[in-house]
Structure formats: structure tokens, C-alpha cells
Short mmCIF file of C-alpha atoms in Angstrom, two decimals:
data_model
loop_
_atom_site.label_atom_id
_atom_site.label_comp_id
_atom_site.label_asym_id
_atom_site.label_seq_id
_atom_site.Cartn_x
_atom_site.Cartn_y
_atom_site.Cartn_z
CA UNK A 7 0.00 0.00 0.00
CA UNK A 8 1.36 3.40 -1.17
CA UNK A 9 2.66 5.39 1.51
CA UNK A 10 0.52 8.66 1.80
CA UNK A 11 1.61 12.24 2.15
CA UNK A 12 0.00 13.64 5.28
CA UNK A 13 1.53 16.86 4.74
CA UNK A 14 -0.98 17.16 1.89
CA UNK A 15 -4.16 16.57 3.36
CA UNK A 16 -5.97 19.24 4.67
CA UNK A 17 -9.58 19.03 6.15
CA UNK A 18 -10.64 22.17 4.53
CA UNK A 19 -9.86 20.49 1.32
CA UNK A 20 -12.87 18.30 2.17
CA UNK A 21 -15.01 21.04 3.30
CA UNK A 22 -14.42 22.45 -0.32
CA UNK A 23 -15.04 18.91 -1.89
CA UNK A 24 -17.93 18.90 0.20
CA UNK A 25 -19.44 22.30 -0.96
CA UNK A 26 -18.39 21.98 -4.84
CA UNK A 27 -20.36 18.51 -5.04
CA UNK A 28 -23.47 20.59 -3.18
CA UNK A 29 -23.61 23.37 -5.54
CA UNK A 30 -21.51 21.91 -8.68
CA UNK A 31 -20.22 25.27 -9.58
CA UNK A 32 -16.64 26.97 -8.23
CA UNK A 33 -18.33 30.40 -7.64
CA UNK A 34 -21.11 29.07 -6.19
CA UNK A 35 -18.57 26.87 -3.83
CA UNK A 36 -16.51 29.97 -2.87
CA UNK A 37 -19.59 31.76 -2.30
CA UNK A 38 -21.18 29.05 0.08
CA UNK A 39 -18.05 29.07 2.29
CA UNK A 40 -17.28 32.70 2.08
CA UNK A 41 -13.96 32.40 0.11
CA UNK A 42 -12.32 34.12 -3.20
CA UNK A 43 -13.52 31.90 -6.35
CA UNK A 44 -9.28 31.68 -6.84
CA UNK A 45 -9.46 30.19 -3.39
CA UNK A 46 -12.06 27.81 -4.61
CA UNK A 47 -10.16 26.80 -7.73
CA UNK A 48 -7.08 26.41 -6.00
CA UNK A 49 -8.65 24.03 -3.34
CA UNK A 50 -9.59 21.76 -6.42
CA UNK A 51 -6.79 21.99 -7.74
CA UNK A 52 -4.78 20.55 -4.46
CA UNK A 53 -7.74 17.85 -4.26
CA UNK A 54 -7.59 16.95 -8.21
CA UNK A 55 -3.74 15.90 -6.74
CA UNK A 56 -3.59 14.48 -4.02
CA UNK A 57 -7.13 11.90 -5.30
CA UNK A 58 -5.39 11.45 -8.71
CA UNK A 59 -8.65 12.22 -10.11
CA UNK A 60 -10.10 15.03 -12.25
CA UNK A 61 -13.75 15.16 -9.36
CA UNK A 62 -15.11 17.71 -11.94
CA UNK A 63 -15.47 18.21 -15.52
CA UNK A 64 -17.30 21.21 -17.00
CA UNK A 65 -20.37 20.58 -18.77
CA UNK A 66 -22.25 23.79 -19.95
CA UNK A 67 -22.83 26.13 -16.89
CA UNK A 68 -22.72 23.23 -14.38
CA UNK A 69 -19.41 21.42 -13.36
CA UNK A 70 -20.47 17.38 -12.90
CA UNK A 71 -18.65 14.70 -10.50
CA UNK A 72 -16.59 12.31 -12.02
CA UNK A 73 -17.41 8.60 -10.93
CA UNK A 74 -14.63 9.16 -8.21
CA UNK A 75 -15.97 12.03 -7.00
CA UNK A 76 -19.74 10.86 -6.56
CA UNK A 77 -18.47 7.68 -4.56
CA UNK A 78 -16.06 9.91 -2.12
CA UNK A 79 -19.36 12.22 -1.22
CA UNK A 80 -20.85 9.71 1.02
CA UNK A 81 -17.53 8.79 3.02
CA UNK A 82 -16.35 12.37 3.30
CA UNK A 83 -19.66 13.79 4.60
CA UNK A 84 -19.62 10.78 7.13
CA UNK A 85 -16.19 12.13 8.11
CA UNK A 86 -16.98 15.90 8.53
CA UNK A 87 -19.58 15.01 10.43
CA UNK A 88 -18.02 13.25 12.86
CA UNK A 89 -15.29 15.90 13.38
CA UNK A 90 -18.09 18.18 13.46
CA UNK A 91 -20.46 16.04 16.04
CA UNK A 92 -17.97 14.32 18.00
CA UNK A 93 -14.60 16.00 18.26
CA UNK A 94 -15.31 19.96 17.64
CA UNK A 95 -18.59 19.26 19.47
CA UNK A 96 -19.28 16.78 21.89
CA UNK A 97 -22.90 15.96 22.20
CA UNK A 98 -23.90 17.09 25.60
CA UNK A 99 -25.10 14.11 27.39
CA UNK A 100 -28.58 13.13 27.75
CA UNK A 101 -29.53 10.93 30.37
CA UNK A 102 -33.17 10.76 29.04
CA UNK A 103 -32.13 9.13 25.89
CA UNK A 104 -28.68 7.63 26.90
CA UNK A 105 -29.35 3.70 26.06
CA UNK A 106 -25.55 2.94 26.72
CA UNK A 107 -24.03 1.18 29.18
CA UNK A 108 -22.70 2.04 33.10
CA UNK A 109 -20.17 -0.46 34.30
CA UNK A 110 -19.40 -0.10 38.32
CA UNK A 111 -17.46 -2.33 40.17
CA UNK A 112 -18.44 -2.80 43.77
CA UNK A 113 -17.04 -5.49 46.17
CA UNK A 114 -19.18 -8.06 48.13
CA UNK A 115 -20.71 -6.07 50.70
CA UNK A 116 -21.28 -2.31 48.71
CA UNK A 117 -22.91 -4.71 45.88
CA UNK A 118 -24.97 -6.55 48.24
CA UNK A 119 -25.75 -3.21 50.48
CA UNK A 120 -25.82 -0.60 47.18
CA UNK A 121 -26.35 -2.53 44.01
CA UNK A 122 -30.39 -2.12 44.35
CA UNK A 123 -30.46 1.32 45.10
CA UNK A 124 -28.09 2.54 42.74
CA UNK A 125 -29.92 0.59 39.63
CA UNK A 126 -32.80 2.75 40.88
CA UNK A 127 -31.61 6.39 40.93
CA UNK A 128 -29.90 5.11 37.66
CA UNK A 129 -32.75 3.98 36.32
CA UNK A 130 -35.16 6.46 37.61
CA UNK A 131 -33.47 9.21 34.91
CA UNK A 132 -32.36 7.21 32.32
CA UNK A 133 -34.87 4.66 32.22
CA UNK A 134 -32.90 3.03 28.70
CA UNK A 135 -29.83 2.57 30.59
CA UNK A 136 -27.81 -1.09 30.94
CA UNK A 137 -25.97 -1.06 34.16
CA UNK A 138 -22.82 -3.32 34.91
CA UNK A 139 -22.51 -4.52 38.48
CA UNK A 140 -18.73 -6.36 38.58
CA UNK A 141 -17.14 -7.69 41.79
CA UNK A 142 -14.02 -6.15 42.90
CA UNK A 143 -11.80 -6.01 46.45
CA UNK A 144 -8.92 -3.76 47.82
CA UNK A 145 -6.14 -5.62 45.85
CA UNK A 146 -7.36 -5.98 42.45
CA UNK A 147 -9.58 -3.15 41.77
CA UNK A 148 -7.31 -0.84 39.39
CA UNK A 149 -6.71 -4.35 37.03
CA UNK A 150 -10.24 -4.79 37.02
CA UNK A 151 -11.05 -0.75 35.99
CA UNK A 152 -8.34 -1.39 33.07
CA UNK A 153 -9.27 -4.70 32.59
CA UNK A 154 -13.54 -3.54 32.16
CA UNK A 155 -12.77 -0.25 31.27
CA UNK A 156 -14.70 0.61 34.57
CA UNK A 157 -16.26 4.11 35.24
CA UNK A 158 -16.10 3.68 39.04
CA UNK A 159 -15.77 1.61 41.71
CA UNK A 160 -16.98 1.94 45.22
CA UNK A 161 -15.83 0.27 48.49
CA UNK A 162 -12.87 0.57 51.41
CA UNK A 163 -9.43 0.85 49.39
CA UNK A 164 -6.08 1.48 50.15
CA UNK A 165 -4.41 4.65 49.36
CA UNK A 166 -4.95 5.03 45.51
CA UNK A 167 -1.78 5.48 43.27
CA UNK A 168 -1.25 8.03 40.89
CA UNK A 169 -3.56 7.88 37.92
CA UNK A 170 -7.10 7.76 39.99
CA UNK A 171 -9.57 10.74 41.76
CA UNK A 172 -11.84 9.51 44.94
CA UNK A 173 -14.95 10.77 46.67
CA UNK A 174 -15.59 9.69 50.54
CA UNK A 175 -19.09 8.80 50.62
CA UNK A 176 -19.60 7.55 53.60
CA UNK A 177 -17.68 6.04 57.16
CA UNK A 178 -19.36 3.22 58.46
CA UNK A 179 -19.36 1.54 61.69
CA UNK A 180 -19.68 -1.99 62.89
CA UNK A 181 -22.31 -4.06 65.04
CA UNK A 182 -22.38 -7.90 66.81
CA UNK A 183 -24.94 -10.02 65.29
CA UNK A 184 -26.21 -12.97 67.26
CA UNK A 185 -29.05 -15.79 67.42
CA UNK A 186 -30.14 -14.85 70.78
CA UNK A 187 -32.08 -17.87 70.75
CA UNK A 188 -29.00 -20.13 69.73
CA UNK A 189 -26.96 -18.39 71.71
CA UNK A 190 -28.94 -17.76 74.64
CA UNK A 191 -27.53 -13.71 74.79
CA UNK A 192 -29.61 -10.65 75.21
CA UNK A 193 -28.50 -7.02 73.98
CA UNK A 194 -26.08 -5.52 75.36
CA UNK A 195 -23.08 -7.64 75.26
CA UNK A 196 -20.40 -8.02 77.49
CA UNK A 197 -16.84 -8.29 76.82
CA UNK A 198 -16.94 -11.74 78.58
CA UNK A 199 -20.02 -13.54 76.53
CA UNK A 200 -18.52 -11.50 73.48
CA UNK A 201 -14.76 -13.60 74.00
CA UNK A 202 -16.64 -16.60 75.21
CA UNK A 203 -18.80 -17.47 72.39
CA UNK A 204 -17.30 -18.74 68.83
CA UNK A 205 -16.79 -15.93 66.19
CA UNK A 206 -17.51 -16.11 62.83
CA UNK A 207 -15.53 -13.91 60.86
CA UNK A 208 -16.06 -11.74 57.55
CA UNK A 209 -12.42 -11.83 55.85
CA UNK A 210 -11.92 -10.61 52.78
CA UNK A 211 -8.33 -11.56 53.08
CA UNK A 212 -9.00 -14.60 54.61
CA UNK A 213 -6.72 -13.74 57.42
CA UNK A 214 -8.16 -15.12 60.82
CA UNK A 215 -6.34 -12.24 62.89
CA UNK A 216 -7.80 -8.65 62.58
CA UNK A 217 -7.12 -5.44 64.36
CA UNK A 218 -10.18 -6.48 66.99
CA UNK A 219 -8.10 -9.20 67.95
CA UNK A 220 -4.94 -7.03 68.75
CA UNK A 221 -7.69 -4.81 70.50
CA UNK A 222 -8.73 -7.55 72.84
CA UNK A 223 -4.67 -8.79 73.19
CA UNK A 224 -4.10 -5.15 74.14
CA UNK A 225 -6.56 -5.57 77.43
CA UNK A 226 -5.46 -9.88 78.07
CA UNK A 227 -8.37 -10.87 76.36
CA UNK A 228 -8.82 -13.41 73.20
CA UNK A 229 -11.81 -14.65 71.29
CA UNK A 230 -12.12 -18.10 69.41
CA UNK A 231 -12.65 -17.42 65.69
CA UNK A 232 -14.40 -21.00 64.84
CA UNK A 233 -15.26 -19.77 60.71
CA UNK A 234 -14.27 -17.21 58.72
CA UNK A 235 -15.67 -16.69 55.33
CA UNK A 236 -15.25 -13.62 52.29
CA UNK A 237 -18.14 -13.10 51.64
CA UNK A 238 -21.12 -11.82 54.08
CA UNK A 239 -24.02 -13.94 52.84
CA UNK A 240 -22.34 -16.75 54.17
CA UNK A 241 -21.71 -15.06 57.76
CA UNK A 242 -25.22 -14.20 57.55
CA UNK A 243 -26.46 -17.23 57.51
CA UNK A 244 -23.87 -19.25 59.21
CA UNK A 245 -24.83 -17.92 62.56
CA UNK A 246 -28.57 -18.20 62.18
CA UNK A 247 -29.55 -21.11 64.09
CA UNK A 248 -25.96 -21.50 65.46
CA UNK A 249 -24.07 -21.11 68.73
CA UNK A 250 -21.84 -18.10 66.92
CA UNK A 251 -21.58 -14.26 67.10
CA UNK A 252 -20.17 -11.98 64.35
CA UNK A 253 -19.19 -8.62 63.54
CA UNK A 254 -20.31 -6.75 60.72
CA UNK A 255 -21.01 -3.30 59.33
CA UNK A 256 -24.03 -1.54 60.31
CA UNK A 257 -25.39 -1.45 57.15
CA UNK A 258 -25.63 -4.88 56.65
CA UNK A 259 -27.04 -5.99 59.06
CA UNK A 260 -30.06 -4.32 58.65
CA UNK A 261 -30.77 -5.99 55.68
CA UNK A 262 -33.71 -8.16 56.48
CA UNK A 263 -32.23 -11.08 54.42
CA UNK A 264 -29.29 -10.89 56.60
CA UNK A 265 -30.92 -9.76 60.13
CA UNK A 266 -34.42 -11.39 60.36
CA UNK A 267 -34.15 -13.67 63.17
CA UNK A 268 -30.69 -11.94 64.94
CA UNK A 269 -29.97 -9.40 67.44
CA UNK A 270 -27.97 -6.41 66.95
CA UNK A 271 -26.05 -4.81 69.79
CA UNK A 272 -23.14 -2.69 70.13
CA UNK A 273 -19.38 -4.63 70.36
CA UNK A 274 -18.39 -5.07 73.54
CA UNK A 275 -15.08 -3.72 72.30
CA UNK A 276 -14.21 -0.48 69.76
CA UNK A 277 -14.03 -1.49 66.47
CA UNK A 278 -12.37 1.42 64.05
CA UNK A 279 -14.70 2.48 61.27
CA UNK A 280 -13.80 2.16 58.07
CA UNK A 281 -14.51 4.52 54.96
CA UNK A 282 -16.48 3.80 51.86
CA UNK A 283 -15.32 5.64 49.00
CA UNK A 284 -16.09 5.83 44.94
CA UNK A 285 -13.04 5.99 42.62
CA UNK A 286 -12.57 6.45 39.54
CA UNK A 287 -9.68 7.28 36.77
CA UNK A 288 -8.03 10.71 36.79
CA UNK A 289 -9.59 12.77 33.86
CA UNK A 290 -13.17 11.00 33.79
CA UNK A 291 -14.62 13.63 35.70
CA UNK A 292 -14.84 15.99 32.97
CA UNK A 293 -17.31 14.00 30.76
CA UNK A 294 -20.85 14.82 30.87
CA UNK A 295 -21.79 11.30 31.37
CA UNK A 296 -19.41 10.53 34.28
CA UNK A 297 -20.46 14.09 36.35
CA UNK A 298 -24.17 12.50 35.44
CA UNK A 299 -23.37 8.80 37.16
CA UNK A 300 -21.18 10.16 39.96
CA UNK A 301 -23.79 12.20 41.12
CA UNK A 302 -26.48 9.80 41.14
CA UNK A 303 -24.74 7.24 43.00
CA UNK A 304 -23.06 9.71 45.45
CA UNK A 305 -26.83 10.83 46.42
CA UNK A 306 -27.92 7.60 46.35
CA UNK A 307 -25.31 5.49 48.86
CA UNK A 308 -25.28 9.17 50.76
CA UNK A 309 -29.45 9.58 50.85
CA UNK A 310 -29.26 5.79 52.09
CA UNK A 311 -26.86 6.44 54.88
CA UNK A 312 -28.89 8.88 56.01
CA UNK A 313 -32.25 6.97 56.42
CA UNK A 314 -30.33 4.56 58.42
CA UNK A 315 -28.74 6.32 60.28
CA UNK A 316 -32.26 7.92 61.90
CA UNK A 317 -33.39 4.25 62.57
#
């Protein structure tokens, strides 16, 4: 394939192709885009050499496309027009109409606590709109955005690298959850019934030694973790029925699915809060569709942790 000249090509060479096939007359051309007729003439002139191609031959007052030229009108119109739509000027974005697609990561418990009630303020504007739910934790989230091409993610992450923006949403605190019936226990808890029943234990790392445990060490105390699991459905249900007391976000466990049939009382011992935050990639912020979907999930997890936190 030849090599081409770049240094020829110039887009207002295809404006003039453009407006010479419209009106099929130089004048006519020039006049149309406010230029000299010699102007015109010697914009064909540049486009009858770089296309190898005569485009126009004069017949009578008129000057008619060659074969050449009529099959280049369709593809260069195409191509002003998207300069003209999508690079000069970006369509401002329409959440009415938009029918594209939101992808969010989450991990397990902001997906299980958020998932719902985002898809609804999503939904409630842009009622065309596909939305992407995609599990993802503390170590692999910025694969994952590269990976799905990701416009956010929300959950408790590290400190972010270089390369990404963040917006606190939220801190949350944490609660015991207990059969009482199983377990025989009544709110509130003591530090002795909390150490002296089995633990179950949400670990996303599936370490079985957390900061409460160096808490309790600190003050010659030790609980028995019996389980742990990743993922908090499983907690949930693990201690229904069961001789076995957990700690879990607040949030969580007032999920009926989670907390019908448990007790919720304060820990017996301080457990730090932890802070839920949306990310997202340095330089996103400035599209009209990514303001749009920040916004709407911000006000949702946010309107959220307000209701609950009234109850």
C-alpha cells in the first residue's frame, strides 16, 4: 500500500469537496463558504492531486462529478460530520435518551448493600440505561477498571496510586450479630459472653487475625474465631440457628435477608470504622456522562446512609 503524504491533506480540502459537489459550480462553492472563487479553484486543484482524479469536468454552466468524485461524497460527509459532532462538538449528554451502558465495580458487601439502590436512581433518569454490576476487592480493583474499562468503583481501598480521583461517601461503623435464641444472649453484650462465644468472621483476606483481635490482646483478652468466610451472605447465615456471634457493618445488618431472626447490639469492644469511597480514573470527571453517574450514585449510597442512620 502506497505510503501517503499527510503533509498534503488538509480538512478544509474536504469542506471544499464537500461544498463543490453541493452546488456543482466553483463560484457558487466559494460563495457558500465565504472564500475568493481563486481560493475555490485552487482548493480543487490541491484535491484533483492528491485523489489522482479530475472530481469535476465542466459541462455547460454546471461542473459534474466524475465517478470518483460521486463515490467519495458519502464517506467524506460521514467524516466531517463526525469531526463536526464528536470531536469539535461533543454531544452534551442526555440521560433521558442515553441507552448505553454504566459499568461499576463494587465489592461483596457495597454490591450486596448498594447494588439495588443505585440501579434505581440510575434507572429512575435514564430509564434506557444497561448497568454493569462487577465484583471487585482492595487488591485488584485498578486491574479490574483497566481490565472492564470501569467508570467507578466503590468500596474501602487502600491509598490510591497516581492515575485515579476519589470521593468519601460515607464512614461506616460496625455491630455484633447474634441468634439470641442459639446463643442464649440478650442485647447488650459483654466483653466476657462476646470472647466466650465462637466468632464467625467476615475476611476478605482470609486472614483469621484482625485489628479487633490485637484490640482484645491489648486488654489480656482473646476470642475463638471457629469460621471465617469472604463473603457476608455466608456469615449471615452461618450464625442463624448457630451457637456463633459476628461482627459486621451496620449497614448490613439491617438488611432483612441478613438480620431477620438476629440481634444487633453494640461490640463489647471499639471497632475502628472504616470509609467507603467511589473511585474512579483521573480525567473521567470531565465528561458529561461521568459528572451524570457520579452524582447519582453519590446521592444515592449518601441519601441511604442517612435513612439509616435515623433508625
Amino acid at each position: 500500500m502506497a505510503e501517503i503524504n499527510w503533509k498534503g491533506v488538509d480538512l478544509n480540502l474536504l469542506v471544499a469537496f464537500q461544498a463543490l459537489l453541493r452546488a456543482r459550480s466553483v463560484s457558487a462553492a466559494a460563495s457558500e463558504l465565504h472564500i475568493s472563487q481563486s481560493a475555490m479553484s485552487h482548493s480543487l486543484s490541491r484535491l484533483r492531486s492528491l485523489l489522482d482524479d479530475p472530481l469535476f469536468h465542466r459541462s455547460g454552466h454546471k461542473m459534474e462529478p466524475t465517478e470518483r468524485a460521486l463515490n467519495l461524497g458519502n464517506d467524506v460527509e460521514q467524516v466531517l460530520s463526525v469531526i463536526k459532532n464528536n470531536i469539535l462538538s461533543p454531544e452534551k449528554f442526555d440521560a433521558e435518551t442515553f441507552s448505553g451502558t454504566c459499568r461499576l465495580g463494587l465489592t461483596d458487601y457495597a454490591e450486596f448493600v448498594f447494588a439495588p439502590l443505585i440501579f434505581d436512581a440510575l434507572t429512575e433518569q435514564a430509564p434506557n440505561v444497561k448497568v454493569s454490576f462487577i465484583n471487585v476487592n482492595r487488591h485488584n480493583f485498578v486491574d479490574i477498571i483497566e481490565k472492564e474499562r470501569l467508570d467507578l468503583v466503590i468500596g474501602s481501598f487502600p491509598e490510591l496510586g497516581e492515575g485515579f480521583e476519589s470521593q468519601e461517601l460515607y464512614k461506616e461503623s460496625h455491630v455484633c450479630l447474634f441468634d439470641p435464641v442459639a446463643t442464649g444472649l440478650s442485647a447488650p453484650v459483654s466483653l466476657e459472653e462476646f470472647c466466650g462465644l465462637p466468632h464467625a468472621l467476615v475476611s476478605p483476606d482470609g486472614r483469621w487475625v484482625t485489628p479487633t483481635d490485637n484490640a482484645l490482646a491489648k486488654q489480656n483478652h482473646q476470642r475463638n474465631v471457629q469460621v471465617i468466610s469472604r463473603n457476608f451472605l455466608t456469615i449471615g447465615q452461618l450464625i442463624k440457628g448457630r451457637n456463633l456471634i459476628c461482627i459486621v457493618p451496620k449497614l448490613m445488618s439491617m438488611i432483612p435477608y441478613i438480620s431477620d431472626g438476629l440481634t444487633r447490639a453494640k461490640p463489647a469492644i471499639e471497632v475502628s470504622d472504616f470509609t467507603i469511597s467511589m473511585v474512579w480514573k483521573s480525567g473521567l470527571a470531565s465528561n458529561d456522562k461521568q459528572q451524570w453517574l457520579q452524582s447519582r450514585v453519590a446521592t444515592a449510597v449518601q441519601n441511604n446512609q442517612l435513612k439509616e442512620n435515623k433508625q
